[in-house]
Coordinates of N, CA and C in Angstrom, one line a residue:
M23 N -26.1 2.5 -2.6 CA -24.7 2.5 -2.2 C -24.5 3.7 -1.2
E24 N -23.8 3.5 -0.2 CA -23.5 4.5 0.8 C -22.5 5.5 0.3
D25 N -22.7 6.7 0.7 CA -21.8 7.8 0.2 C -20.4 7.6 0.9
L26 N -19.4 7.8 0.1 CA -18.0 7.7 0.5 C -17.5 9.0 1.1
T27 N -17.8 9.2 2.4 CA -17.4 10.5 3.0 C -16.4 10.2 4.1
V28 N -15.7 11.2 4.5 CA -14.7 11.1 5.6 C -15.4 10.6 6.9
L29 N -16.6 11.1 7.2 CA -17.3 10.7 8.4 C -17.6 9.2 8.3
N30 N -18.1 8.7 7.2 CA -18.4 7.2 7.1 C -17.1 6.4 7.2
I31 N -16.0 6.9 6.6 CA -14.7 6.1 6.7 C -14.2 6.2 8.2
F32 N -14.4 7.3 8.8 CA -13.9 7.4 10.2 C -14.8 6.5 11.1
R33 N -16.1 6.5 10.9 CA -17.0 5.6 11.7 C -16.6 4.2 11.5
D34 N -16.3 3.8 10.2 CA -15.9 2.4 10.0 C -14.6 2.1 10.7
F35 N -13.6 3.0 10.7 CA -12.3 2.8 11.3 C -12.5 2.6 12.8
V36 N -13.4 3.5 13.4 CA -13.6 3.4 14.9 C -14.2 2.1 15.3
I37 N -15.2 1.6 14.5 CA -15.9 0.4 14.8 C -14.9 -0.8 14.7
A38 N -14.1 -0.8 13.6 CA -13.1 -1.9 13.4 C -12.0 -1.8 14.4
F39 N -11.6 -0.6 14.9 CA -10.6 -0.5 15.9 C -11.1 -1.2 17.2
V40 N -12.3 -0.9 17.6 CA -12.9 -1.5 18.8 C -12.9 -3.1 18.6
V41 N -13.3 -3.6 17.5 CA -13.4 -5.0 17.2 C -12.0 -5.6 17.3
G42 N -11.0 -5.0 16.6 CA -9.7 -5.5 16.7 C -9.1 -5.5 18.1
F43 N -9.3 -4.4 18.8 CA -8.9 -4.3 20.2 C -9.5 -5.4 21.1
C44 N -10.8 -5.6 20.9 CA -11.4 -6.6 21.8 C -11.0 -8.0 21.4
W45 N -10.8 -8.3 20.2 CA -10.3 -9.7 19.8 C -8.9 -9.9 20.3
A46 N -8.1 -8.8 20.3 CA -6.7 -8.9 20.9 C -6.8 -9.3 22.4
I47 N -7.8 -8.7 23.1 CA -8.0 -9.0 24.5 C -8.4 -10.5 24.6
L48 N -9.3 -10.9 23.8 CA -9.8 -12.3 23.9 C -8.6 -13.3 23.5
F49 N -7.7 -12.9 22.7 CA -6.6 -13.8 22.3 C -5.5 -13.7 23.3
G50 N -5.6 -12.9 24.3 CA -4.6 -12.8 25.4 C -3.3 -12.0 24.9
S51 N -3.5 -11.1 24.0 CA -2.3 -10.3 23.6 C -1.8 -9.4 24.7
P52 N -0.5 -9.1 24.8 CA -0.1 -8.2 25.8 C -0.8 -6.9 25.8
K53 N -1.0 -6.3 27.0 CA -1.7 -5.1 27.1 C -1.1 -3.9 26.3
R54 N 0.2 -3.9 26.2 CA 0.9 -2.9 25.5 C 0.7 -3.0 24.0
L55 N 0.2 -4.1 23.5 CA 0.0 -4.3 22.0 C -1.4 -4.2 21.6
L56 N -2.4 -4.0 22.5 CA -3.8 -4.0 22.2 C -4.1 -2.9 21.2
W57 N -3.5 -1.7 21.4 CA -3.7 -0.6 20.5 C -3.2 -0.8 19.1
V58 N -2.1 -1.6 19.0 CA -1.6 -2.0 17.6 C -2.6 -2.8 16.9
A59 N -3.2 -3.8 17.5 CA -4.2 -4.6 16.9 C -5.4 -3.8 16.5
G60 N -5.8 -2.9 17.3 CA -6.9 -2.0 17.0 C -6.6 -1.1 15.8
L61 N -5.4 -0.5 15.8 CA -5.1 0.3 14.6 C -5.0 -0.5 13.3
L62 N -4.4 -1.6 13.4 CA -4.3 -2.5 12.2 C -5.7 -2.9 11.7
G63 N -6.5 -3.3 12.6 CA -7.9 -3.6 12.3 C -8.7 -2.5 11.7
G64 N -8.5 -1.3 12.2 CA -9.2 -0.1 11.7 C -8.7 0.2 10.3
M65 N -7.3 0.2 10.1 CA -6.8 0.5 8.8 C -7.2 -0.5 7.8
G66 N -7.1 -1.8 8.1 CA -7.4 -2.8 7.1 C -8.9 -2.7 6.7
H67 N -9.7 -2.6 7.7 CA -11.2 -2.6 7.4 C -11.6 -1.3 6.7
S68 N -10.9 -0.2 7.0 CA -11.2 1.1 6.3 C -10.8 1.0 4.8
I69 N -9.7 0.4 4.5 CA -9.3 0.1 3.1 C -10.3 -0.7 2.4
R70 N -10.7 -1.8 3.1 CA -11.7 -2.7 2.5 C -13.0 -1.9 2.3
F71 N -13.5 -1.1 3.2 CA -14.7 -0.3 3.1 C -14.6 0.7 1.9
I72 N -13.5 1.4 1.8 CA -13.3 2.3 0.7 C -13.3 1.6 -0.7
L73 N -12.6 0.5 -0.8 CA -12.6 -0.3 -2.1 C -13.9 -0.9 -2.4
I74 N -14.7 -1.3 -1.4 CA -16.0 -1.8 -1.7 C -16.9 -0.7 -2.2
Q75 N -16.8 0.5 -1.6 CA -17.6 1.6 -2.1 C -17.2 2.1 -3.5
L76 N -16.0 1.8 -3.9 CA -15.5 2.2 -5.2 C -15.7 1.0 -6.2
D77 N -16.5 0.0 -5.8 CA -16.9 -1.1 -6.7 C -15.7 -2.0 -7.1
F78 N -14.7 -2.2 -6.2 CA -13.6 -3.1 -6.6 C -14.0 -4.6 -6.4
G79 N -15.1 -4.8 -5.7 CA -15.6 -6.2 -5.4 C -15.1 -6.6 -4.0
L80 N -15.9 -7.5 -3.4 CA -15.7 -7.9 -2.0 C -14.4 -8.7 -1.9
I81 N -14.1 -9.6 -2.8 CA -12.8 -10.4 -2.7 C -11.6 -9.5 -2.8
A82 N -11.5 -8.7 -3.8 CA -10.4 -7.8 -4.0 C -10.2 -6.9 -2.9
A83 N -11.3 -6.3 -2.4 CA -11.2 -5.3 -1.3 C -10.7 -6.0 0.0
T84 N -11.2 -7.2 0.3 CA -10.8 -8.0 1.4 C -9.3 -8.4 1.3
L85 N -8.9 -8.8 0.1 CA -7.5 -9.1 -0.1 C -6.6 -7.9 0.1
A86 N -7.0 -6.8 -0.4 CA -6.2 -5.5 -0.2 C -6.1 -5.2 1.3
G87 N -7.2 -5.2 2.0 CA -7.1 -4.9 3.4 C -6.3 -5.9 4.2
S88 N -6.4 -7.2 3.9 CA -5.5 -8.2 4.5 C -4.1 -8.0 4.3
V89 N -3.7 -7.7 3.0 CA -2.3 -7.5 2.7 C -1.8 -6.3 3.4
L90 N -2.6 -5.2 3.5 CA -2.2 -4.0 4.3 C -1.9 -4.4 5.7
I91 N -2.8 -5.2 6.3 CA -2.6 -5.6 7.7 C -1.3 -6.4 7.9
G92 N -1.1 -7.3 6.9 CA 0.1 -8.1 7.0 C 1.4 -7.4 6.9
L93 N 1.4 -6.5 5.9 CA 2.7 -5.7 5.6 C 2.9 -4.7 6.8
V94 N 1.9 -4.0 7.2 CA 2.1 -3.0 8.3 C 2.4 -3.8 9.6
G95 N 1.8 -5.0 9.7 CA 2.0 -5.8 10.9 C 3.5 -6.2 11.0
I96 N 4.1 -6.6 9.9 CA 5.5 -7.0 9.9 C 6.3 -5.8 10.3
F97 N 6.1 -4.6 9.8 CA 6.8 -3.4 10.2 C 6.6 -3.1 11.7
A98 N 5.3 -3.2 12.1 CA 5.0 -2.9 13.5 C 5.7 -3.9 14.5
A99 N 5.8 -5.1 14.0 CA 6.4 -6.2 14.9 C 7.9 -5.8 15.2
H100 N 8.6 -5.3 14.2 CA 9.9 -4.8 14.4 C 10.0 -3.6 15.4
R101 N 9.0 -2.8 15.3 CA 9.0 -1.6 16.1 C 8.7 -1.9 17.6
V102 N 7.8 -2.8 17.8 CA 7.3 -3.1 19.2 C 8.0 -4.4 19.7
D103 N 8.9 -5.0 18.9 CA 9.6 -6.2 19.4 C 8.7 -7.3 19.8
S104 N 7.8 -7.7 18.9 CA 6.9 -8.8 19.3 C 6.5 -9.5 18.0
P105 N 6.1 -10.8 18.1 CA 5.7 -11.5 16.8 C 4.5 -10.9 16.2
P106 N 4.5 -10.8 14.9 CA 3.3 -10.1 14.2 C 2.0 -10.8 14.4
V107 N 2.0 -12.1 14.6 CA 0.7 -12.8 14.8 C -0.1 -12.3 16.0
V108 N 0.6 -11.7 17.0 CA -0.1 -11.3 18.2 C -1.1 -10.2 17.9
F109 N -0.8 -9.4 16.9 CA -1.8 -8.3 16.6 C -2.4 -8.4 15.2
T110 N -1.8 -9.1 14.3 CA -2.3 -9.2 12.9 C -3.6 -10.2 12.9
M111 N -3.5 -11.2 13.7 CA -4.7 -12.2 13.7 C -6.0 -11.5 14.2
P112 N -5.9 -10.8 15.3 CA -7.1 -10.1 15.8 C -7.6 -9.0 14.8
A113 N -6.6 -8.4 14.1 CA -6.9 -7.3 13.1 C -7.6 -7.9 11.9
C114 N -7.2 -9.1 11.5 CA -7.8 -9.7 10.3 C -9.2 -10.2 10.6
I115 N -9.5 -10.5 11.8 CA -10.9 -11.0 12.1 C -11.9 -9.9 11.9
T116 N -11.5 -8.6 11.9 CA -12.5 -7.5 11.7 C -13.1 -7.6 10.3
M117 N -12.4 -8.3 9.4 CA -12.9 -8.4 8.0 C -13.8 -9.6 7.8

């Protein structure tokens, strides 16, 4: 089992951010919302990574990460005045 350190969590966040950002580009999301998809992807996958390292199980950890992406995505949709699916779908693909 990999050590649960801040560096490993940050590395996981950065990789998931890039994946979410790139999937948002492929889905044709507006350029101003690419960073939102990246942040949501990074946050959701980091939660999943942490919970897997704490032996919560793959299914529970993926559910928790997806729920976080969905809830934060709804909040972000109101802030950036855009439908949530524009950035939550690319973010969920990271998992």
